[in-house]
JSON list of C-alpha atoms in Angstrom, two decimals:
[
{"chain": "V", "resi": 1, "resn": "MET", "atom": "CA", "xyz": [34.35, -45.14, 6.76]},
{"chain": "V", "resi": 2, "resn": "ALA", "atom": "CA", "xyz": [32.30, -42.40, 8.39]},
{"chain": "V", "resi": 3, "resn": "HIS", "atom": "CA", "xyz": [33.67, -40.26, 11.16]},
{"chain": "V", "resi": 4, "resn": "ALA", "atom": "CA", "xyz": [31.89, -39.78, 14.47]},
{"chain": "V", "resi": 5, "resn": "ALA", "atom": "CA", "xyz": [30.08, -36.53, 15.03]},
{"chain": "V", "resi": 6, "resn": "PRO", "atom": "CA", "xyz": [31.92, -34.07, 17.26]},
{"chain": "V", "resi": 7, "resn": "THR", "atom": "CA", "xyz": [30.66, -33.74, 20.81]},
{"chain": "V", "resi": 8, "resn": "ALA", "atom": "CA", "xyz": [30.43, -30.72, 23.03]},
{"chain": "V", "resi": 9, "resn": "PRO", "atom": "CA", "xyz": [33.63, -29.99, 24.94]},
{"chain": "V", "resi": 10, "resn": "ARG", "atom": "CA", "xyz": [33.60, -31.17, 28.51]},
{"chain": "V", "resi": 11, "resn": "GLY", "atom": "CA", "xyz": [35.40, -29.56, 31.39]},
{"chain": "V", "resi": 12, "resn": "HIS", "atom": "CA", "xyz": [37.94, -31.49, 33.39]},
{"chain": "V", "resi": 13, "resn": "ARG", "atom": "CA", "xyz": [36.19, -33.40, 36.16]},
{"chain": "V", "resi": 14, "resn": "GLN", "atom": "CA", "xyz": [37.83, -35.14, 39.06]},
{"chain": "V", "resi": 15, "resn": "PRO", "atom": "CA", "xyz": [36.64, -38.55, 40.19]},
{"chain": "V", "resi": 16, "resn": "ALA", "atom": "CA", "xyz": [33.92, -38.44, 42.86]},
{"chain": "V", "resi": 17, "resn": "SER", "atom": "CA", "xyz": [36.18, -39.97, 45.49]},
{"chain": "V", "resi": 18, "resn": "ARG", "atom": "CA", "xyz": [38.68, -37.11, 45.22]},
{"chain": "V", "resi": 19, "resn": "THR", "atom": "CA", "xyz": [36.12, -34.32, 45.35]},
{"chain": "V", "resi": 20, "resn": "ALA", "atom": "CA", "xyz": [34.33, -35.77, 48.38]},
{"chain": "V", "resi": 21, "resn": "ALA", "atom": "CA", "xyz": [37.58, -36.16, 50.33]},
{"chain": "V", "resi": 22, "resn": "HIS", "atom": "CA", "xyz": [38.89, -32.66, 49.59]},
{"chain": "V", "resi": 23, "resn": "THR", "atom": "CA", "xyz": [38.08, -29.84, 51.98]},
{"chain": "V", "resi": 24, "resn": "SER", "atom": "CA", "xyz": [39.29, -26.36, 51.11]},
{"chain": "V", "resi": 25, "resn": "ARG", "atom": "CA", "xyz": [40.66, -23.86, 53.58]},
{"chain": "V", "resi": 26, "resn": "ALA", "atom": "CA", "xyz": [37.57, -21.71, 53.20]},
{"chain": "V", "resi": 27, "resn": "ALA", "atom": "CA", "xyz": [35.40, -24.70, 54.07]},
{"chain": "V", "resi": 28, "resn": "LEU", "atom": "CA", "xyz": [37.45, -25.18, 57.25]},
{"chain": "V", "resi": 29, "resn": "ALA", "atom": "CA", "xyz": [37.16, -21.53, 58.31]},
{"chain": "V", "resi": 30, "resn": "ARG", "atom": "CA", "xyz": [33.42, -21.77, 59.02]},
{"chain": "V", "resi": 31, "resn": "PRO", "atom": "CA", "xyz": [33.66, -24.71, 61.48]},
{"chain": "V", "resi": 32, "resn": "LEU", "atom": "CA", "xyz": [36.64, -23.12, 63.19]},
{"chain": "V", "resi": 33, "resn": "LEU", "atom": "CA", "xyz": [34.83, -19.82, 63.63]},
{"chain": "V", "resi": 34, "resn": "MET", "atom": "CA", "xyz": [31.71, -21.57, 64.91]},
{"chain": "V", "resi": 35, "resn": "GLY", "atom": "CA", "xyz": [33.87, -23.66, 67.26]},
{"chain": "V", "resi": 36, "resn": "LEU", "atom": "CA", "xyz": [35.44, -20.47, 68.61]},
{"chain": "V", "resi": 37, "resn": "VAL", "atom": "CA", "xyz": [32.04, -18.94, 69.29]},
{"chain": "V", "resi": 38, "resn": "TYR", "atom": "CA", "xyz": [30.77, -22.17, 70.88]},
{"chain": "V", "resi": 39, "resn": "GLY", "atom": "CA", "xyz": [33.87, -22.45, 73.07]},
{"chain": "V", "resi": 40, "resn": "VAL", "atom": "CA", "xyz": [33.65, -18.85, 74.28]},
{"chain": "V", "resi": 41, "resn": "TYR", "atom": "CA", "xyz": [29.97, -19.26, 75.08]},
{"chain": "V", "resi": 42, "resn": "ALA", "atom": "CA", "xyz": [30.57, -22.58, 76.88]},
{"chain": "V", "resi": 43, "resn": "ALA", "atom": "CA", "xyz": [33.34, -21.02, 78.97]},
{"chain": "V", "resi": 44, "resn": "PHE", "atom": "CA", "xyz": [31.06, -18.07, 79.76]},
{"chain": "V", "resi": 45, "resn": "MET", "atom": "CA", "xyz": [28.24, -20.37, 80.86]},
{"chain": "V", "resi": 46, "resn": "LYS", "atom": "CA", "xyz": [30.58, -22.58, 82.93]},
{"chain": "V", "resi": 47, "resn": "ARG", "atom": "CA", "xyz": [32.02, -19.53, 84.68]},
{"chain": "V", "resi": 48, "resn": "GLN", "atom": "CA", "xyz": [28.60, -18.32, 85.95]},
{"chain": "V", "resi": 49, "resn": "THR", "atom": "CA", "xyz": [29.69, -14.73, 86.72]},
{"chain": "V", "resi": 50, "resn": "GLY", "atom": "CA", "xyz": [32.75, -15.85, 88.68]},
{"chain": "V", "resi": 51, "resn": "PRO", "atom": "CA", "xyz": [36.29, -14.78, 87.89]},
{"chain": "V", "resi": 52, "resn": "VAL", "atom": "CA", "xyz": [37.94, -15.99, 84.69]},
{"chain": "V", "resi": 53, "resn": "ASP", "atom": "CA", "xyz": [40.63, -18.54, 85.45]},
{"chain": "V", "resi": 54, "resn": "ALA", "atom": "CA", "xyz": [42.78, -21.01, 83.50]},
{"chain": "V", "resi": 55, "resn": "GLY", "atom": "CA", "xyz": [40.23, -23.78, 83.99]},
{"chain": "V", "resi": 56, "resn": "ASN", "atom": "CA", "xyz": [37.51, -21.77, 82.26]},
{"chain": "V", "resi": 57, "resn": "VAL", "atom": "CA", "xyz": [39.80, -20.89, 79.38]},
{"chain": "V", "resi": 58, "resn": "PHE", "atom": "CA", "xyz": [40.90, -24.51, 78.94]},
{"chain": "V", "resi": 59, "resn": "TYR", "atom": "CA", "xyz": [37.26, -25.65, 79.14]},
{"chain": "V", "resi": 60, "resn": "GLY", "atom": "CA", "xyz": [36.26, -23.19, 76.41]},
{"chain": "V", "resi": 61, "resn": "ILE", "atom": "CA", "xyz": [39.14, -24.24, 74.17]},
{"chain": "V", "resi": 62, "resn": "LEU", "atom": "CA", "xyz": [38.29, -27.91, 74.66]},
{"chain": "V", "resi": 63, "resn": "CYS", "atom": "CA", "xyz": [34.57, -27.43, 73.94]},
{"chain": "V", "resi": 64, "resn": "GLY", "atom": "CA", "xyz": [35.31, -25.30, 70.88]},
{"chain": "V", "resi": 65, "resn": "ALA", "atom": "CA", "xyz": [37.84, -27.79, 69.52]},
{"chain": "V", "resi": 66, "resn": "ILE", "atom": "CA", "xyz": [35.44, -30.72, 69.92]},
{"chain": "V", "resi": 67, "resn": "PHE", "atom": "CA", "xyz": [32.61, -28.73, 68.34]},
{"chain": "V", "resi": 68, "resn": "ALA", "atom": "CA", "xyz": [34.79, -27.69, 65.37]},
{"chain": "V", "resi": 69, "resn": "ALA", "atom": "CA", "xyz": [36.13, -31.23, 64.91]},
{"chain": "V", "resi": 70, "resn": "CYS", "atom": "CA", "xyz": [32.58, -32.61, 64.78]},
{"chain": "V", "resi": 71, "resn": "LEU", "atom": "CA", "xyz": [31.56, -29.98, 62.23]},
{"chain": "V", "resi": 72, "resn": "VAL", "atom": "CA", "xyz": [34.58, -30.75, 60.05]},
{"chain": "V", "resi": 73, "resn": "ALA", "atom": "CA", "xyz": [33.76, -34.47, 60.25]},
{"chain": "V", "resi": 74, "resn": "LEU", "atom": "CA", "xyz": [30.16, -33.75, 59.24]},
{"chain": "V", "resi": 75, "resn": "ALA", "atom": "CA", "xyz": [31.36, -31.60, 56.35]},
{"chain": "V", "resi": 76, "resn": "ARG", "atom": "CA", "xyz": [33.64, -34.37, 55.09]},
{"chain": "V", "resi": 77, "resn": "ILE", "atom": "CA", "xyz": [31.38, -37.37, 55.68]},
{"chain": "V", "resi": 78, "resn": "GLY", "atom": "CA", "xyz": [27.98, -35.75, 55.11]},
{"chain": "V", "resi": 79, "resn": "PRO", "atom": "CA", "xyz": [28.10, -35.43, 51.31]},
{"chain": "V", "resi": 80, "resn": "ARG", "atom": "CA", "xyz": [28.75, -39.19, 51.04]},
{"chain": "V", "resi": 81, "resn": "LEU", "atom": "CA", "xyz": [25.52, -39.95, 52.88]},
{"chain": "V", "resi": 82, "resn": "ALA", "atom": "CA", "xyz": [22.05, -40.05, 51.44]},
{"chain": "V", "resi": 83, "resn": "GLN", "atom": "CA", "xyz": [19.98, -36.90, 51.95]},
{"chain": "V", "resi": 84, "resn": "GLU", "atom": "CA", "xyz": [17.95, -38.19, 54.90]},
{"chain": "V", "resi": 85, "resn": "PRO", "atom": "CA", "xyz": [20.86, -39.41, 57.08]},
{"chain": "V", "resi": 86, "resn": "HIS", "atom": "CA", "xyz": [22.80, -36.27, 56.17]},
{"chain": "V", "resi": 87, "resn": "ALA", "atom": "CA", "xyz": [19.98, -34.07, 57.46]},
{"chain": "V", "resi": 88, "resn": "ALA", "atom": "CA", "xyz": [19.53, -36.29, 60.52]},
{"chain": "V", "resi": 89, "resn": "ALA", "atom": "CA", "xyz": [23.24, -36.03, 61.36]},
{"chain": "V", "resi": 90, "resn": "TYR", "atom": "CA", "xyz": [23.09, -32.24, 61.40]},
{"chain": "V", "resi": 91, "resn": "GLY", "atom": "CA", "xyz": [19.89, -32.35, 63.46]},
{"chain": "V", "resi": 92, "resn": "ILE", "atom": "CA", "xyz": [21.40, -34.70, 66.01]},
{"chain": "V", "resi": 93, "resn": "PHE", "atom": "CA", "xyz": [24.57, -32.64, 66.26]},
{"chain": "V", "resi": 94, "resn": "ALA", "atom": "CA", "xyz": [22.62, -29.39, 66.72]},
{"chain": "V", "resi": 95, "resn": "GLY", "atom": "CA", "xyz": [20.35, -30.95, 69.35]},
{"chain": "V", "resi": 96, "resn": "ILE", "atom": "CA", "xyz": [23.24, -32.33, 71.38]},
{"chain": "V", "resi": 97, "resn": "SER", "atom": "CA", "xyz": [25.21, -29.08, 71.13]},
{"chain": "V", "resi": 98, "resn": "PHE", "atom": "CA", "xyz": [22.27, -26.92, 72.18]},
{"chain": "V", "resi": 99, "resn": "GLY", "atom": "CA", "xyz": [21.18, -29.26, 74.97]},
{"chain": "V", "resi": 100, "resn": "TYR", "atom": "CA", "xyz": [24.67, -29.31, 76.43]},
{"chain": "V", "resi": 101, "resn": "LEU", "atom": "CA", "xyz": [24.98, -25.53, 76.42]},
{"chain": "V", "resi": 102, "resn": "TYR", "atom": "CA", "xyz": [21.54, -25.21, 77.97]},
{"chain": "V", "resi": 103, "resn": "SER", "atom": "CA", "xyz": [22.48, -27.65, 80.73]},
{"chain": "V", "resi": 104, "resn": "LEU", "atom": "CA", "xyz": [25.51, -25.50, 81.60]},
{"chain": "V", "resi": 105, "resn": "GLY", "atom": "CA", "xyz": [23.08, -22.80, 82.72]},
{"chain": "V", "resi": 106, "resn": "GLY", "atom": "CA", "xyz": [21.99, -24.98, 85.64]},
{"chain": "V", "resi": 107, "resn": "GLU", "atom": "CA", "xyz": [18.77, -26.33, 84.12]},
{"chain": "V", "resi": 108, "resn": "SER", "atom": "CA", "xyz": [17.56, -29.86, 84.71]},
{"chain": "V", "resi": 109, "resn": "ILE", "atom": "CA", "xyz": [18.62, -32.70, 82.46]},
{"chain": "V", "resi": 110, "resn": "LEU", "atom": "CA", "xyz": [15.02, -33.34, 81.41]},
{"chain": "V", "resi": 111, "resn": "LYS", "atom": "CA", "xyz": [14.47, -29.74, 80.32]},
{"chain": "V", "resi": 112, "resn": "SER", "atom": "CA", "xyz": [17.86, -29.60, 78.56]},
{"chain": "V", "resi": 113, "resn": "SER", "atom": "CA", "xyz": [17.13, -32.85, 76.75]},
{"chain": "V", "resi": 114, "resn": "GLY", "atom": "CA", "xyz": [13.67, -31.70, 75.73]},
{"chain": "V", "resi": 115, "resn": "LEU", "atom": "CA", "xyz": [14.86, -28.39, 74.32]},
{"chain": "V", "resi": 116, "resn": "GLY", "atom": "CA", "xyz": [17.79, -30.12, 72.63]},
{"chain": "V", "resi": 117, "resn": "LEU", "atom": "CA", "xyz": [15.31, -32.53, 71.03]},
{"chain": "V", "resi": 118, "resn": "LEU", "atom": "CA", "xyz": [13.18, -29.64, 69.79]},
{"chain": "V", "resi": 119, "resn": "VAL", "atom": "CA", "xyz": [16.16, -27.75, 68.37]},
{"chain": "V", "resi": 120, "resn": "GLY", "atom": "CA", "xyz": [17.53, -30.92, 66.79]},
{"chain": "V", "resi": 121, "resn": "ALA", "atom": "CA", "xyz": [14.18, -31.70, 65.19]},
{"chain": "V", "resi": 122, "resn": "GLY", "atom": "CA", "xyz": [13.96, -28.16, 63.82]},
{"chain": "V", "resi": 123, "resn": "VAL", "atom": "CA", "xyz": [17.49, -28.19, 62.40]},
{"chain": "V", "resi": 124, "resn": "GLY", "atom": "CA", "xyz": [16.97, -31.69, 60.99]},
{"chain": "V", "resi": 125, "resn": "ALA", "atom": "CA", "xyz": [13.72, -30.61, 59.31]},
{"chain": "V", "resi": 126, "resn": "ALA", "atom": "CA", "xyz": [15.37, -27.50, 57.87]},
{"chain": "V", "resi": 127, "resn": "ALA", "atom": "CA", "xyz": [18.33, -29.52, 56.59]},
{"chain": "V", "resi": 128, "resn": "PHE", "atom": "CA", "xyz": [15.97, -32.13, 55.14]},
{"chain": "V", "resi": 129, "resn": "TYR", "atom": "CA", "xyz": [14.06, -29.39, 53.31]},
{"chain": "V", "resi": 130, "resn": "ARG", "atom": "CA", "xyz": [17.29, -27.84, 52.04]},
{"chain": "V", "resi": 131, "resn": "TYR", "atom": "CA", "xyz": [18.70, -31.11, 50.73]},
{"chain": "V", "resi": 132, "resn": "HIS", "atom": "CA", "xyz": [15.45, -32.07, 49.02]},
{"chain": "V", "resi": 133, "resn": "SER", "atom": "CA", "xyz": [14.78, -28.67, 47.48]},
{"chain": "V", "resi": 134, "resn": "ARG", "atom": "CA", "xyz": [18.25, -28.26, 45.98]},
{"chain": "V", "resi": 135, "resn": "SER", "atom": "CA", "xyz": [19.84, -30.70, 43.61]},
{"chain": "V", "resi": 136, "resn": "ARG", "atom": "CA", "xyz": [23.16, -32.26, 44.51]},
{"chain": "V", "resi": 137, "resn": "ALA", "atom": "CA", "xyz": [25.92, -32.04, 41.96]}
]
């Protein structure tokens, strides 16, 4: 009886469900840092050159924590999505985040929504291009 031909050695691969659910500490550092920056900027915009008080600090911490939590959720759920909804999710998140910060400056809701829509469309288009130009492993 003939023996099978040897195959090339394969590296150890985890099942897809385990790799998609795992988020490393380094992958969590980026959303936390971005949440910190967003929270500080939101507190600065809410303050409007007045004195810094506990309410402003709490507001900044709350905005930063929500922003970071949304980014972590996108990082965990996004790779499971198809490329188009993944790009759209980042575009929607960027548009909402930018529009909210812009509205804190005292601008009208219509102008804040319009600029948020433009920023969201730009980020969504850039993410769409990135996901379609690079292969997913």
